[in-house]
Amino acid sequence: MYELYNYKGDLMKILQKGFNYSQDGPGNRLVYHTQGCNFRCKWCSNPESMNINGNARDYTVAQLADEAYRSRMMFFDGGGVTFTGGECTLQHEELNELLKILRDKGINTAIETNGSDARLVELAENIDYLIMDFKHWDDTVHRKWVGVSNAQVKKNLEYFFASHRQLHIRIPLIKGVNDDPNGFVEYFSDKDTSNTVFEFLPYHEFGKDKWTEKYEISDGFITPETLADFKNKFTNHGLKLTAT
């Protein structure tokens, strides 16, 4: 079993880093993948990021801020810095400090998160672009496939809906897990999603060979018809779509 995340300290554990265009927020971005995750999604493509004692390297906040500032000429087309995971918000204090520094230096900031941090709203003022995953609307199903409740995820989502902040919601689509759009549409339809875009991520097996535990998804590929059904129902309910 992967050990539970229990990291505390002044350093940030970074699994990998590099530039990526438009997939992790707008423009060309320096993307930091943090080590450690509190979710155990059975389709995870980066299982090596779950355990805090993985192949991460420790960096101080100052080192990361300096590297980002020196990279600023690469942040074209509205780019900047993105923190993803693992789950970047598990290193909350360090992340918040770093986001503040980057914002003060005029660098666009983004995070990709599973939305489970009870203090996510505290990070909001230092985030220019927020990407959140939403795996399933039903708590029982969410617990089965992810390992934890979705209650805090929903609470955070509803805060951002109510505050009219920019929000980019990504929904991984896995056959037999969450391939029915009706529950998603029902959940989102009574929310104010005027500043929200939705993106669908069809299942893939890019991380299957990296699992050291049993890989439990045997046939997770959705059909083109299923994807089209999601797109049609979301659009018909006034939910805006995007693709990266």
JSON list of C-alpha atoms in Angstrom, two decimals:
[
{"chain": "A", "resi": 1, "resn": "MET", "atom": "CA", "xyz": [0.00, 0.00, 0.00]},
{"chain": "A", "resi": 2, "resn": "TYR", "atom": "CA", "xyz": [1.07, 3.58, -0.60]},
{"chain": "A", "resi": 3, "resn": "GLU", "atom": "CA", "xyz": [1.67, 5.40, 2.66]},
{"chain": "A", "resi": 4, "resn": "LEU", "atom": "CA", "xyz": [-0.56, 8.31, 3.60]},
{"chain": "A", "resi": 5, "resn": "TYR", "atom": "CA", "xyz": [0.73, 11.78, 2.88]},
{"chain": "A", "resi": 6, "resn": "ASN", "atom": "CA", "xyz": [2.36, 13.14, 6.03]},
{"chain": "A", "resi": 7, "resn": "TYR", "atom": "CA", "xyz": [4.88, 15.69, 4.77]},
{"chain": "A", "resi": 8, "resn": "LYS", "atom": "CA", "xyz": [5.58, 18.84, 6.77]},
{"chain": "A", "resi": 9, "resn": "GLY", "atom": "CA", "xyz": [8.47, 21.21, 6.29]},
{"chain": "A", "resi": 10, "resn": "ASP", "atom": "CA", "xyz": [9.88, 24.22, 4.50]},
{"chain": "A", "resi": 11, "resn": "LEU", "atom": "CA", "xyz": [10.73, 22.38, 1.30]},
{"chain": "A", "resi": 12, "resn": "MET", "atom": "CA", "xyz": [8.55, 21.42, -1.64]},
{"chain": "A", "resi": 13, "resn": "LYS", "atom": "CA", "xyz": [8.83, 17.93, -3.04]},
{"chain": "A", "resi": 14, "resn": "ILE", "atom": "CA", "xyz": [8.87, 18.12, -6.84]},
{"chain": "A", "resi": 15, "resn": "LEU", "atom": "CA", "xyz": [8.60, 14.93, -8.88]},
{"chain": "A", "resi": 16, "resn": "GLN", "atom": "CA", "xyz": [9.28, 16.51, -12.26]},
{"chain": "A", "resi": 17, "resn": "LYS", "atom": "CA", "xyz": [9.17, 19.84, -14.06]},
{"chain": "A", "resi": 18, "resn": "GLY", "atom": "CA", "xyz": [9.16, 21.15, -17.60]},
{"chain": "A", "resi": 19, "resn": "PHE", "atom": "CA", "xyz": [7.41, 23.38, -20.11]},
{"chain": "A", "resi": 20, "resn": "ASN", "atom": "CA", "xyz": [4.06, 22.59, -21.67]},
{"chain": "A", "resi": 21, "resn": "TYR", "atom": "CA", "xyz": [1.87, 24.64, -23.98]},
{"chain": "A", "resi": 22, "resn": "SER", "atom": "CA", "xyz": [-1.83, 25.22, -23.18]},
{"chain": "A", "resi": 23, "resn": "GLN", "atom": "CA", "xyz": [-2.57, 21.85, -21.52]},
{"chain": "A", "resi": 24, "resn": "ASP", "atom": "CA", "xyz": [-1.93, 23.06, -17.98]},
{"chain": "A", "resi": 25, "resn": "GLY", "atom": "CA", "xyz": [-3.43, 26.52, -18.20]},
{"chain": "A", "resi": 26, "resn": "PRO", "atom": "CA", "xyz": [-3.19, 29.25, -20.84]},
{"chain": "A", "resi": 27, "resn": "GLY", "atom": "CA", "xyz": [-0.11, 29.78, -22.96]},
{"chain": "A", "resi": 28, "resn": "ASN", "atom": "CA", "xyz": [3.36, 28.35, -22.51]},
{"chain": "A", "resi": 29, "resn": "ARG", "atom": "CA", "xyz": [3.86, 27.27, -18.92]},
{"chain": "A", "resi": 30, "resn": "LEU", "atom": "CA", "xyz": [6.52, 25.99, -16.57]},
{"chain": "A", "resi": 31, "resn": "VAL", "atom": "CA", "xyz": [4.80, 23.03, -14.93]},
{"chain": "A", "resi": 32, "resn": "TYR", "atom": "CA", "xyz": [5.82, 21.61, -11.57]},
{"chain": "A", "resi": 33, "resn": "HIS", "atom": "CA", "xyz": [4.56, 18.14, -10.65]},
{"chain": "A", "resi": 34, "resn": "THR", "atom": "CA", "xyz": [4.54, 17.80, -6.88]},
{"chain": "A", "resi": 35, "resn": "GLN", "atom": "CA", "xyz": [5.03, 14.51, -5.05]},
{"chain": "A", "resi": 36, "resn": "GLY", "atom": "CA", "xyz": [2.30, 12.99, -2.88]},
{"chain": "A", "resi": 37, "resn": "CYS", "atom": "CA", "xyz": [-1.44, 12.52, -3.34]},
{"chain": "A", "resi": 38, "resn": "ASN", "atom": "CA", "xyz": [-4.33, 11.81, -0.98]},
{"chain": "A", "resi": 39, "resn": "PHE", "atom": "CA", "xyz": [-6.49, 10.26, -3.72]},
{"chain": "A", "resi": 40, "resn": "ARG", "atom": "CA", "xyz": [-6.05, 6.70, -4.98]},
{"chain": "A", "resi": 41, "resn": "CYS", "atom": "CA", "xyz": [-7.80, 6.88, -8.36]},
{"chain": "A", "resi": 42, "resn": "LYS", "atom": "CA", "xyz": [-7.70, 3.38, -9.80]},
{"chain": "A", "resi": 43, "resn": "TRP", "atom": "CA", "xyz": [-6.97, 4.72, -13.29]},
{"chain": "A", "resi": 44, "resn": "CYS", "atom": "CA", "xyz": [-4.19, 7.09, -12.20]},
{"chain": "A", "resi": 45, "resn": "SER", "atom": "CA", "xyz": [-1.61, 7.67, -14.94]},
{"chain": "A", "resi": 46, "resn": "ASN", "atom": "CA", "xyz": [1.02, 8.86, -12.44]},
{"chain": "A", "resi": 47, "resn": "PRO", "atom": "CA", "xyz": [0.96, 6.31, -9.60]},
{"chain": "A", "resi": 48, "resn": "GLU", "atom": "CA", "xyz": [4.59, 7.12, -8.85]},
{"chain": "A", "resi": 49, "resn": "SER", "atom": "CA", "xyz": [3.39, 10.49, -7.57]},
{"chain": "A", "resi": 50, "resn": "MET", "atom": "CA", "xyz": [1.16, 9.00, -4.84]},
{"chain": "A", "resi": 51, "resn": "ASN", "atom": "CA", "xyz": [3.78, 8.03, -2.27]},
{"chain": "A", "resi": 52, "resn": "ILE", "atom": "CA", "xyz": [5.54, 10.97, -0.64]},
{"chain": "A", "resi": 53, "resn": "ASN", "atom": "CA", "xyz": [8.75, 8.95, -0.44]},
{"chain": "A", "resi": 54, "resn": "GLY", "atom": "CA", "xyz": [9.04, 8.65, -4.19]},
{"chain": "A", "resi": 55, "resn": "ASN", "atom": "CA", "xyz": [11.66, 9.98, -6.56]},
{"chain": "A", "resi": 56, "resn": "ALA", "atom": "CA", "xyz": [11.01, 13.61, -5.69]},
{"chain": "A", "resi": 57, "resn": "ARG", "atom": "CA", "xyz": [13.64, 16.27, -5.28]},
{"chain": "A", "resi": 58, "resn": "ASP", "atom": "CA", "xyz": [13.43, 18.89, -2.53]},
{"chain": "A", "resi": 59, "resn": "TYR", "atom": "CA", "xyz": [13.43, 22.58, -3.46]},
{"chain": "A", "resi": 60, "resn": "THR", "atom": "CA", "xyz": [13.06, 25.63, -1.28]},
{"chain": "A", "resi": 61, "resn": "VAL", "atom": "CA", "xyz": [10.34, 28.13, -2.11]},
{"chain": "A", "resi": 62, "resn": "ALA", "atom": "CA", "xyz": [13.10, 30.63, -2.93]},
{"chain": "A", "resi": 63, "resn": "GLN", "atom": "CA", "xyz": [14.73, 28.25, -5.41]},
{"chain": "A", "resi": 64, "resn": "LEU", "atom": "CA", "xyz": [11.47, 27.65, -7.24]},
{"chain": "A", "resi": 65, "resn": "ALA", "atom": "CA", "xyz": [10.57, 31.34, -7.28]},
{"chain": "A", "resi": 66, "resn": "ASP", "atom": "CA", "xyz": [13.99, 32.20, -8.68]},
{"chain": "A", "resi": 67, "resn": "GLU", "atom": "CA", "xyz": [13.75, 29.53, -11.37]},
{"chain": "A", "resi": 68, "resn": "ALA", "atom": "CA", "xyz": [10.29, 30.72, -12.40]},
{"chain": "A", "resi": 69, "resn": "TYR", "atom": "CA", "xyz": [11.41, 34.35, -12.55]},
{"chain": "A", "resi": 70, "resn": "ARG", "atom": "CA", "xyz": [14.42, 33.46, -14.69]},
{"chain": "A", "resi": 71, "resn": "SER", "atom": "CA", "xyz": [12.07, 31.57, -17.03]},
{"chain": "A", "resi": 72, "resn": "ARG", "atom": "CA", "xyz": [9.65, 34.47, -17.54]},
{"chain": "A", "resi": 73, "resn": "MET", "atom": "CA", "xyz": [10.72, 35.14, -21.14]},
{"chain": "A", "resi": 74, "resn": "MET", "atom": "CA", "xyz": [9.27, 31.72, -21.99]},
{"chain": "A", "resi": 75, "resn": "PHE", "atom": "CA", "xyz": [5.79, 32.59, -20.69]},
{"chain": "A", "resi": 76, "resn": "PHE", "atom": "CA", "xyz": [4.39, 33.64, -24.06]},
{"chain": "A", "resi": 77, "resn": "ASP", "atom": "CA", "xyz": [0.71, 33.69, -25.09]},
{"chain": "A", "resi": 78, "resn": "GLY", "atom": "CA", "xyz": [-0.40, 34.44, -21.54]},
{"chain": "A", "resi": 79, "resn": "GLY", "atom": "CA", "xyz": [1.68, 31.66, -20.00]},
{"chain": "A", "resi": 80, "resn": "GLY", "atom": "CA", "xyz": [3.16, 31.34, -16.56]},
{"chain": "A", "resi": 81, "resn": "VAL", "atom": "CA", "xyz": [3.66, 28.72, -13.86]},
{"chain": "A", "resi": 82, "resn": "THR", "atom": "CA", "xyz": [1.40, 25.76, -13.05]},
{"chain": "A", "resi": 83, "resn": "PHE", "atom": "CA", "xyz": [1.53, 23.49, -10.03]},
{"chain": "A", "resi": 84, "resn": "THR", "atom": "CA", "xyz": [0.01, 20.06, -10.43]},
{"chain": "A", "resi": 85, "resn": "GLY", "atom": "CA", "xyz": [0.60, 16.63, -8.94]},
{"chain": "A", "resi": 86, "resn": "GLY", "atom": "CA", "xyz": [0.27, 14.31, -7.39]},
{"chain": "A", "resi": 87, "resn": "GLU", "atom": "CA", "xyz": [-1.78, 16.82, -5.44]},
{"chain": "A", "resi": 88, "resn": "CYS", "atom": "CA", "xyz": [-0.06, 20.17, -5.08]},
{"chain": "A", "resi": 89, "resn": "THR", "atom": "CA", "xyz": [-2.34, 21.53, -2.34]},
{"chain": "A", "resi": 90, "resn": "LEU", "atom": "CA", "xyz": [-1.05, 18.96, 0.13]},
{"chain": "A", "resi": 91, "resn": "GLN", "atom": "CA", "xyz": [1.99, 21.23, 0.45]},
{"chain": "A", "resi": 92, "resn": "HIS", "atom": "CA", "xyz": [-0.37, 24.06, 1.28]},
{"chain": "A", "resi": 93, "resn": "GLU", "atom": "CA", "xyz": [1.81, 26.53, 3.19]},
{"chain": "A", "resi": 94, "resn": "GLU", "atom": "CA", "xyz": [4.74, 26.32, 0.82]},
{"chain": "A", "resi": 95, "resn": "LEU", "atom": "CA", "xyz": [2.48, 26.48, -2.22]},
{"chain": "A", "resi": 96, "resn": "ASN", "atom": "CA", "xyz": [0.64, 29.53, -0.93]},
{"chain": "A", "resi": 97, "resn": "GLU", "atom": "CA", "xyz": [3.88, 31.36, -0.16]},
{"chain": "A", "resi": 98, "resn": "LEU", "atom": "CA", "xyz": [5.23, 30.57, -3.61]},
{"chain": "A", "resi": 99, "resn": "LEU", "atom": "CA", "xyz": [2.03, 31.63, -5.37]},
{"chain": "A", "resi": 100, "resn": "LYS", "atom": "CA", "xyz": [2.15, 34.97, -3.56]},
{"chain": "A", "resi": 101, "resn": "ILE", "atom": "CA", "xyz": [5.74, 35.57, -4.61]},
{"chain": "A", "resi": 102, "resn": "LEU", "atom": "CA", "xyz": [5.00, 34.75, -8.24]},
{"chain": "A", "resi": 103, "resn": "ARG", "atom": "CA", "xyz": [1.94, 36.99, -8.33]},
{"chain": "A", "resi": 104, "resn": "ASP", "atom": "CA", "xyz": [3.96, 39.83, -6.81]},
{"chain": "A", "resi": 105, "resn": "LYS", "atom": "CA", "xyz": [6.48, 39.37, -9.63]},
{"chain": "A", "resi": 106, "resn": "GLY", "atom": "CA", "xyz": [3.70, 39.59, -12.23]},
{"chain": "A", "resi": 107, "resn": "ILE", "atom": "CA", "xyz": [3.84, 35.91, -13.18]},
{"chain": "A", "resi": 108, "resn": "ASN", "atom": "CA", "xyz": [0.59, 34.20, -14.11]},
{"chain": "A", "resi": 109, "resn": "THR", "atom": "CA", "xyz": [-0.20, 31.35, -11.71]},
{"chain": "A", "resi": 110, "resn": "ALA", "atom": "CA", "xyz": [-2.27, 28.20, -12.14]},
{"chain": "A", "resi": 111, "resn": "ILE", "atom": "CA", "xyz": [-2.88, 25.02, -10.20]},
{"chain": "A", "resi": 112, "resn": "GLU", "atom": "CA", "xyz": [-4.40, 21.68, -11.10]},
{"chain": "A", "resi": 113, "resn": "THR", "atom": "CA", "xyz": [-6.04, 20.08, -8.08]},
{"chain": "A", "resi": 114, "resn": "ASN", "atom": "CA", "xyz": [-8.40, 17.29, -7.06]},
{"chain": "A", "resi": 115, "resn": "GLY", "atom": "CA", "xyz": [-10.24, 19.92, -5.02]},
{"chain": "A", "resi": 116, "resn": "SER", "atom": "CA", "xyz": [-9.99, 18.12, -1.68]},
{"chain": "A", "resi": 117, "resn": "ASP", "atom": "CA", "xyz": [-8.03, 20.75, 0.27]},
{"chain": "A", "resi": 118, "resn": "ALA", "atom": "CA", "xyz": [-10.24, 22.24, 3.00]},
{"chain": "A", "resi": 119, "resn": "ARG", "atom": "CA", "xyz": [-8.19, 25.44, 2.71]},
{"chain": "A", "resi": 120, "resn": "LEU", "atom": "CA", "xyz": [-8.32, 25.71, -1.06]},
{"chain": "A", "resi": 121, "resn": "VAL", "atom": "CA", "xyz": [-10.28, 28.95, -0.81]},
{"chain": "A", "resi": 122, "resn": "GLU", "atom": "CA", "xyz": [-7.30, 30.50, 1.01]},
{"chain": "A", "resi": 123, "resn": "LEU", "atom": "CA", "xyz": [-5.21, 29.99, -2.12]},
{"chain": "A", "resi": 124, "resn": "ALA", "atom": "CA", "xyz": [-7.80, 31.54, -4.42]},
{"chain": "A", "resi": 125, "resn": "GLU", "atom": "CA", "xyz": [-6.57, 35.14, -4.37]},
{"chain": "A", "resi": 126, "resn": "ASN", "atom": "CA", "xyz": [-3.12, 34.00, -5.51]},
{"chain": "A", "resi": 127, "resn": "ILE", "atom": "CA", "xyz": [-4.35, 31.79, -8.37]},
{"chain": "A", "resi": 128, "resn": "ASP", "atom": "CA", "xyz": [-4.97, 33.27, -11.81]},
{"chain": "A", "resi": 129, "resn": "TYR", "atom": "CA", "xyz": [-6.23, 30.05, -13.39]},
{"chain": "A", "resi": 130, "resn": "LEU", "atom": "CA", "xyz": [-7.78, 27.19, -11.41]},
{"chain": "A", "resi": 131, "resn": "ILE", "atom": "CA", "xyz": [-8.24, 23.69, -12.82]},
{"chain": "A", "resi": 132, "resn": "MET", "atom": "CA", "xyz": [-10.17, 21.18, -10.70]},
{"chain": "A", "resi": 133, "resn": "ASP", "atom": "CA", "xyz": [-10.96, 17.55, -11.34]},
{"chain": "A", "resi": 134, "resn": "PHE", "atom": "CA", "xyz": [-14.43, 16.18, -10.61]},
{"chain": "A", "resi": 135, "resn": "LYS", "atom": "CA", "xyz": [-14.44, 12.39, -10.70]},
{"chain": "A", "resi": 136, "resn": "HIS", "atom": "CA", "xyz": [-18.02, 11.58, -9.69]},
{"chain": "A", "resi": 137, "resn": "TRP", "atom": "CA", "xyz": [-21.07, 13.31, -8.26]},
{"chain": "A", "resi": 138, "resn": "ASP", "atom": "CA", "xyz": [-22.07, 10.35, -6.04]},
{"chain": "A", "resi": 139, "resn": "ASP", "atom": "CA", "xyz": [-20.14, 10.07, -2.78]},
{"chain": "A", "resi": 140, "resn": "THR", "atom": "CA", "xyz": [-20.43, 6.28, -2.47]},
{"chain": "A", "resi": 141, "resn": "VAL", "atom": "CA", "xyz": [-19.13, 5.71, -5.99]},
{"chain": "A", "resi": 142, "resn": "HIS", "atom": "CA", "xyz": [-16.43, 8.32, -5.47]},
{"chain": "A", "resi": 143, "resn": "ARG", "atom": "CA", "xyz": [-15.21, 6.50, -2.36]},
{"chain": "A", "resi": 144, "resn": "LYS", "atom": "CA", "xyz": [-15.15, 3.19, -4.22]},
{"chain": "A", "resi": 145, "resn": "TRP", "atom": "CA", "xyz": [-12.99, 4.36, -7.11]},
{"chain": "A", "resi": 146, "resn": "VAL", "atom": "CA", "xyz": [-11.00, 7.19, -5.55]},
{"chain": "A", "resi": 147, "resn": "GLY", "atom": "CA", "xyz": [-10.72, 6.09, -1.93]},
{"chain": "A", "resi": 148, "resn": "VAL", "atom": "CA", "xyz": [-12.10, 9.22, -0.24]},
{"chain": "A", "resi": 149, "resn": "SER", "atom": "CA", "xyz": [-15.30, 11.23, -0.02]},
{"chain": "A", "resi": 150, "resn": "ASN", "atom": "CA", "xyz": [-16.17, 13.95, -2.52]},
{"chain": "A", "resi": 151, "resn": "ALA", "atom": "CA", "xyz": [-17.84, 16.14, 0.13]},
{"chain": "A", "resi": 152, "resn": "GLN", "atom": "CA", "xyz": [-14.98, 18.64, 0.39]},
{"chain": "A", "resi": 153, "resn": "VAL", "atom": "CA", "xyz": [-14.59, 18.68, -3.39]},
{"chain": "A", "resi": 154, "resn": "LYS", "atom": "CA", "xyz": [-18.23, 19.68, -3.76]},
{"chain": "A", "resi": 155, "resn": "LYS", "atom": "CA", "xyz": [-17.90, 22.28, -1.03]},
{"chain": "A", "resi": 156, "resn": "ASN", "atom": "CA", "xyz": [-14.98, 23.89, -2.81]},
{"chain": "A", "resi": 157, "resn": "LEU", "atom": "CA", "xyz": [-16.69, 23.75, -6.19]},
{"chain": "A", "resi": 158, "resn": "GLU", "atom": "CA", "xyz": [-19.76, 25.44, -4.80]},
{"chain": "A", "resi": 159, "resn": "TYR", "atom": "CA", "xyz": [-17.64, 28.18, -3.24]},
{"chain": "A", "resi": 160, "resn": "PHE", "atom": "CA", "xyz": [-16.08, 28.99, -6.61]},
{"chain": "A", "resi": 161, "resn": "PHE", "atom": "CA", "xyz": [-19.44, 28.86, -8.37]},
{"chain": "A", "resi": 162, "resn": "ALA", "atom": "CA", "xyz": [-20.95, 31.27, -5.83]},
{"chain": "A", "resi": 163, "resn": "SER", "atom": "CA", "xyz": [-17.96, 33.63, -5.91]},
{"chain": "A", "resi": 164, "resn": "HIS", "atom": "CA", "xyz": [-18.05, 33.78, -9.73]},
{"chain": "A", "resi": 165, "resn": "ARG", "atom": "CA", "xyz": [-14.35, 33.01, -9.94]},
{"chain": "A", "resi": 166, "resn": "GLN", "atom": "CA", "xyz": [-12.85, 31.49, -13.06]},
{"chain": "A", "resi": 167, "resn": "LEU", "atom": "CA", "xyz": [-12.97, 27.69, -12.94]},
{"chain": "A", "resi": 168, "resn": "HIS", "atom": "CA", "xyz": [-11.91, 24.94, -15.34]},
{"chain": "A", "resi": 169, "resn": "ILE", "atom": "CA", "xyz": [-13.43, 21.57, -14.42]},
{"chain": "A", "resi": 170, "resn": "ARG", "atom": "CA", "xyz": [-11.95, 18.38, -15.84]},
{"chain": "A", "resi": 171, "resn": "ILE", "atom": "CA", "xyz": [-13.95, 15.17, -15.83]},
{"chain": "A", "resi": 172, "resn": "PRO", "atom": "CA", "xyz": [-12.10, 11.91, -16.55]},
{"chain": "A", "resi": 173, "resn": "LEU", "atom": "CA", "xyz": [-14.47, 9.54, -18.32]},
{"chain": "A", "resi": 174, "resn": "ILE", "atom": "CA", "xyz": [-14.05, 5.85, -17.49]},
{"chain": "A", "resi": 175, "resn": "LYS", "atom": "CA", "xyz": [-16.35, 3.12, -18.75]},
{"chain": "A", "resi": 176, "resn": "GLY", "atom": "CA", "xyz": [-18.28, 1.50, -15.94]},
{"chain": "A", "resi": 177, "resn": "VAL", "atom": "CA", "xyz": [-17.26, 4.19, -13.46]},
{"chain": "A", "resi": 178, "resn": "ASN", "atom": "CA", "xyz": [-18.74, 7.53, -14.54]},
{"chain": "A", "resi": 179, "resn": "ASP", "atom": "CA", "xyz": [-19.82, 7.14, -18.17]},
{"chain": "A", "resi": 180, "resn": "ASP", "atom": "CA", "xyz": [-23.39, 8.39, -17.67]},
{"chain": "A", "resi": 181, "resn": "PRO", "atom": "CA", "xyz": [-23.67, 12.17, -18.14]},
{"chain": "A", "resi": 182, "resn": "ASN", "atom": "CA", "xyz": [-27.06, 12.54, -16.43]},
{"chain": "A", "resi": 183, "resn": "GLY", "atom": "CA", "xyz": [-25.77, 12.68, -12.86]},
{"chain": "A", "resi": 184, "resn": "PHE", "atom": "CA", "xyz": [-23.14, 15.25, -13.78]},
{"chain": "A", "resi": 185, "resn": "VAL", "atom": "CA", "xyz": [-25.65, 17.40, -15.63]},
{"chain": "A", "resi": 186, "resn": "GLU", "atom": "CA", "xyz": [-28.14, 17.21, -12.78]},
{"chain": "A", "resi": 187, "resn": "TYR", "atom": "CA", "xyz": [-25.49, 18.29, -10.28]},
{"chain": "A", "resi": 188, "resn": "PHE", "atom": "CA", "xyz": [-24.15, 21.21, -12.32]},
{"chain": "A", "resi": 189, "resn": "SER", "atom": "CA", "xyz": [-27.41, 22.49, -13.81]},
{"chain": "A", "resi": 190, "resn": "ASP", "atom": "CA", "xyz": [-28.58, 24.34, -10.70]},
{"chain": "A", "resi": 191, "resn": "LYS", "atom": "CA", "xyz": [-25.19, 25.98, -10.12]},
{"chain": "A", "resi": 192, "resn": "ASP", "atom": "CA", "xyz": [-23.97, 29.33, -11.46]},
{"chain": "A", "resi": 193, "resn": "THR", "atom": "CA", "xyz": [-21.41, 28.12, -13.98]},
{"chain": "A", "resi": 194, "resn": "SER", "atom": "CA", "xyz": [-21.21, 31.40, -15.91]},
{"chain": "A", "resi": 195, "resn": "ASN", "atom": "CA", "xyz": [-17.43, 31.59, -15.31]},
{"chain": "A", "resi": 196, "resn": "THR", "atom": "CA", "xyz": [-16.83, 27.84, -15.62]},
{"chain": "A", "resi": 197, "resn": "VAL", "atom": "CA", "xyz": [-15.69, 25.68, -18.52]},
{"chain": "A", "resi": 198, "resn": "PHE", "atom": "CA", "xyz": [-15.81, 21.88, -18.63]},
{"chain": "A", "resi": 199, "resn": "GLU", "atom": "CA", "xyz": [-13.36, 19.49, -20.25]},
{"chain": "A", "resi": 200, "resn": "PHE", "atom": "CA", "xyz": [-13.75, 15.74, -20.77]},
{"chain": "A", "resi": 201, "resn": "LEU", "atom": "CA", "xyz": [-10.74, 13.45, -20.49]},
{"chain": "A", "resi": 202, "resn": "PRO", "atom": "CA", "xyz": [-11.49, 10.04, -22.02]},
{"chain": "A", "resi": 203, "resn": "TYR", "atom": "CA", "xyz": [-9.80, 7.10, -20.32]},
{"chain": "A", "resi": 204, "resn": "HIS", "atom": "CA", "xyz": [-6.35, 5.98, -21.47]},
{"chain": "A", "resi": 205, "resn": "GLU", "atom": "CA", "xyz": [-3.80, 3.46, -20.21]},
{"chain": "A", "resi": 206, "resn": "PHE", "atom": "CA", "xyz": [-0.66, 5.61, -20.34]},
{"chain": "A", "resi": 207, "resn": "GLY", "atom": "CA", "xyz": [0.15, 4.87, -16.71]},
{"chain": "A", "resi": 208, "resn": "LYS", "atom": "CA", "xyz": [-0.90, 1.22, -16.52]},
{"chain": "A", "resi": 209, "resn": "ASP", "atom": "CA", "xyz": [2.61, -0.23, -16.72]},
{"chain": "A", "resi": 210, "resn": "LYS", "atom": "CA", "xyz": [3.83, 2.04, -13.93]},
{"chain": "A", "resi": 211, "resn": "TRP", "atom": "CA", "xyz": [1.54, 0.52, -11.30]},
{"chain": "A", "resi": 212, "resn": "THR", "atom": "CA", "xyz": [3.23, -1.72, -8.72]},
{"chain": "A", "resi": 213, "resn": "GLU", "atom": "CA", "xyz": [-0.13, -2.73, -7.26]},
{"chain": "A", "resi": 214, "resn": "LYS", "atom": "CA", "xyz": [-2.86, -4.51, -9.20]},
{"chain": "A", "resi": 215, "resn": "TYR", "atom": "CA", "xyz": [-4.31, -2.31, -11.94]},
{"chain": "A", "resi": 216, "resn": "GLU", "atom": "CA", "xyz": [-8.06, -2.70, -11.48]},
{"chain": "A", "resi": 217, "resn": "ILE", "atom": "CA", "xyz": [-9.46, -1.07, -14.62]},
{"chain": "A", "resi": 218, "resn": "SER", "atom": "CA", "xyz": [-9.91, -3.85, -17.17]},
{"chain": "A", "resi": 219, "resn": "ASP", "atom": "CA", "xyz": [-11.81, -2.02, -19.92]},
{"chain": "A", "resi": 220, "resn": "GLY", "atom": "CA", "xyz": [-12.17, 1.68, -19.23]},
{"chain": "A", "resi": 221, "resn": "PHE", "atom": "CA", "xyz": [-12.32, 3.02, -22.78]},
{"chain": "A", "resi": 222, "resn": "ILE", "atom": "CA", "xyz": [-15.46, 4.98, -23.60]},
{"chain": "A", "resi": 223, "resn": "THR", "atom": "CA", "xyz": [-17.01, 5.00, -27.06]},
{"chain": "A", "resi": 224, "resn": "PRO", "atom": "CA", "xyz": [-17.21, 8.03, -29.35]},
{"chain": "A", "resi": 225, "resn": "GLU", "atom": "CA", "xyz": [-20.97, 7.88, -28.83]},
{"chain": "A", "resi": 226, "resn": "THR", "atom": "CA", "xyz": [-20.57, 8.24, -25.07]},
{"chain": "A", "resi": 227, "resn": "LEU", "atom": "CA", "xyz": [-18.31, 11.25, -25.49]},
{"chain": "A", "resi": 228, "resn": "ALA", "atom": "CA", "xyz": [-20.76, 12.81, -27.93]},
{"chain": "A", "resi": 229, "resn": "ASP", "atom": "CA", "xyz": [-23.59, 12.20, -25.44]},
{"chain": "A", "resi": 230, "resn": "PHE", "atom": "CA", "xyz": [-21.67, 14.05, -22.73]},
{"chain": "A", "resi": 231, "resn": "LYS", "atom": "CA", "xyz": [-20.94, 16.96, -25.04]},
{"chain": "A", "resi": 232, "resn": "ASN", "atom": "CA", "xyz": [-24.55, 17.22, -26.24]},
{"chain": "A", "resi": 233, "resn": "LYS", "atom": "CA", "xyz": [-26.12, 17.06, -22.79]},
{"chain": "A", "resi": 234, "resn": "PHE", "atom": "CA", "xyz": [-23.72, 19.53, -21.25]},
{"chain": "A", "resi": 235, "resn": "THR", "atom": "CA", "xyz": [-24.17, 21.95, -24.14]},
{"chain": "A", "resi": 236, "resn": "ASN", "atom": "CA", "xyz": [-27.94, 21.57, -24.07]},
{"chain": "A", "resi": 237, "resn": "HIS", "atom": "CA", "xyz": [-27.91, 22.53, -20.38]},
{"chain": "A", "resi": 238, "resn": "GLY", "atom": "CA", "xyz": [-25.85, 25.65, -20.99]},
{"chain": "A", "resi": 239, "resn": "LEU", "atom": "CA", "xyz": [-22.60, 24.20, -19.65]},
{"chain": "A", "resi": 240, "resn": "LYS", "atom": "CA", "xyz": [-19.65, 25.57, -21.61]},
{"chain": "A", "resi": 241, "resn": "LEU", "atom": "CA", "xyz": [-17.08, 23.12, -22.98]},
{"chain": "A", "resi": 242, "resn": "THR", "atom": "CA", "xyz": [-13.38, 23.51, -23.68]},
{"chain": "A", "resi": 243, "resn": "ALA", "atom": "CA", "xyz": [-10.58, 21.28, -24.94]},
{"chain": "A", "resi": 244, "resn": "THR", "atom": "CA", "xyz": [-6.83, 21.43, -24.40]}
]
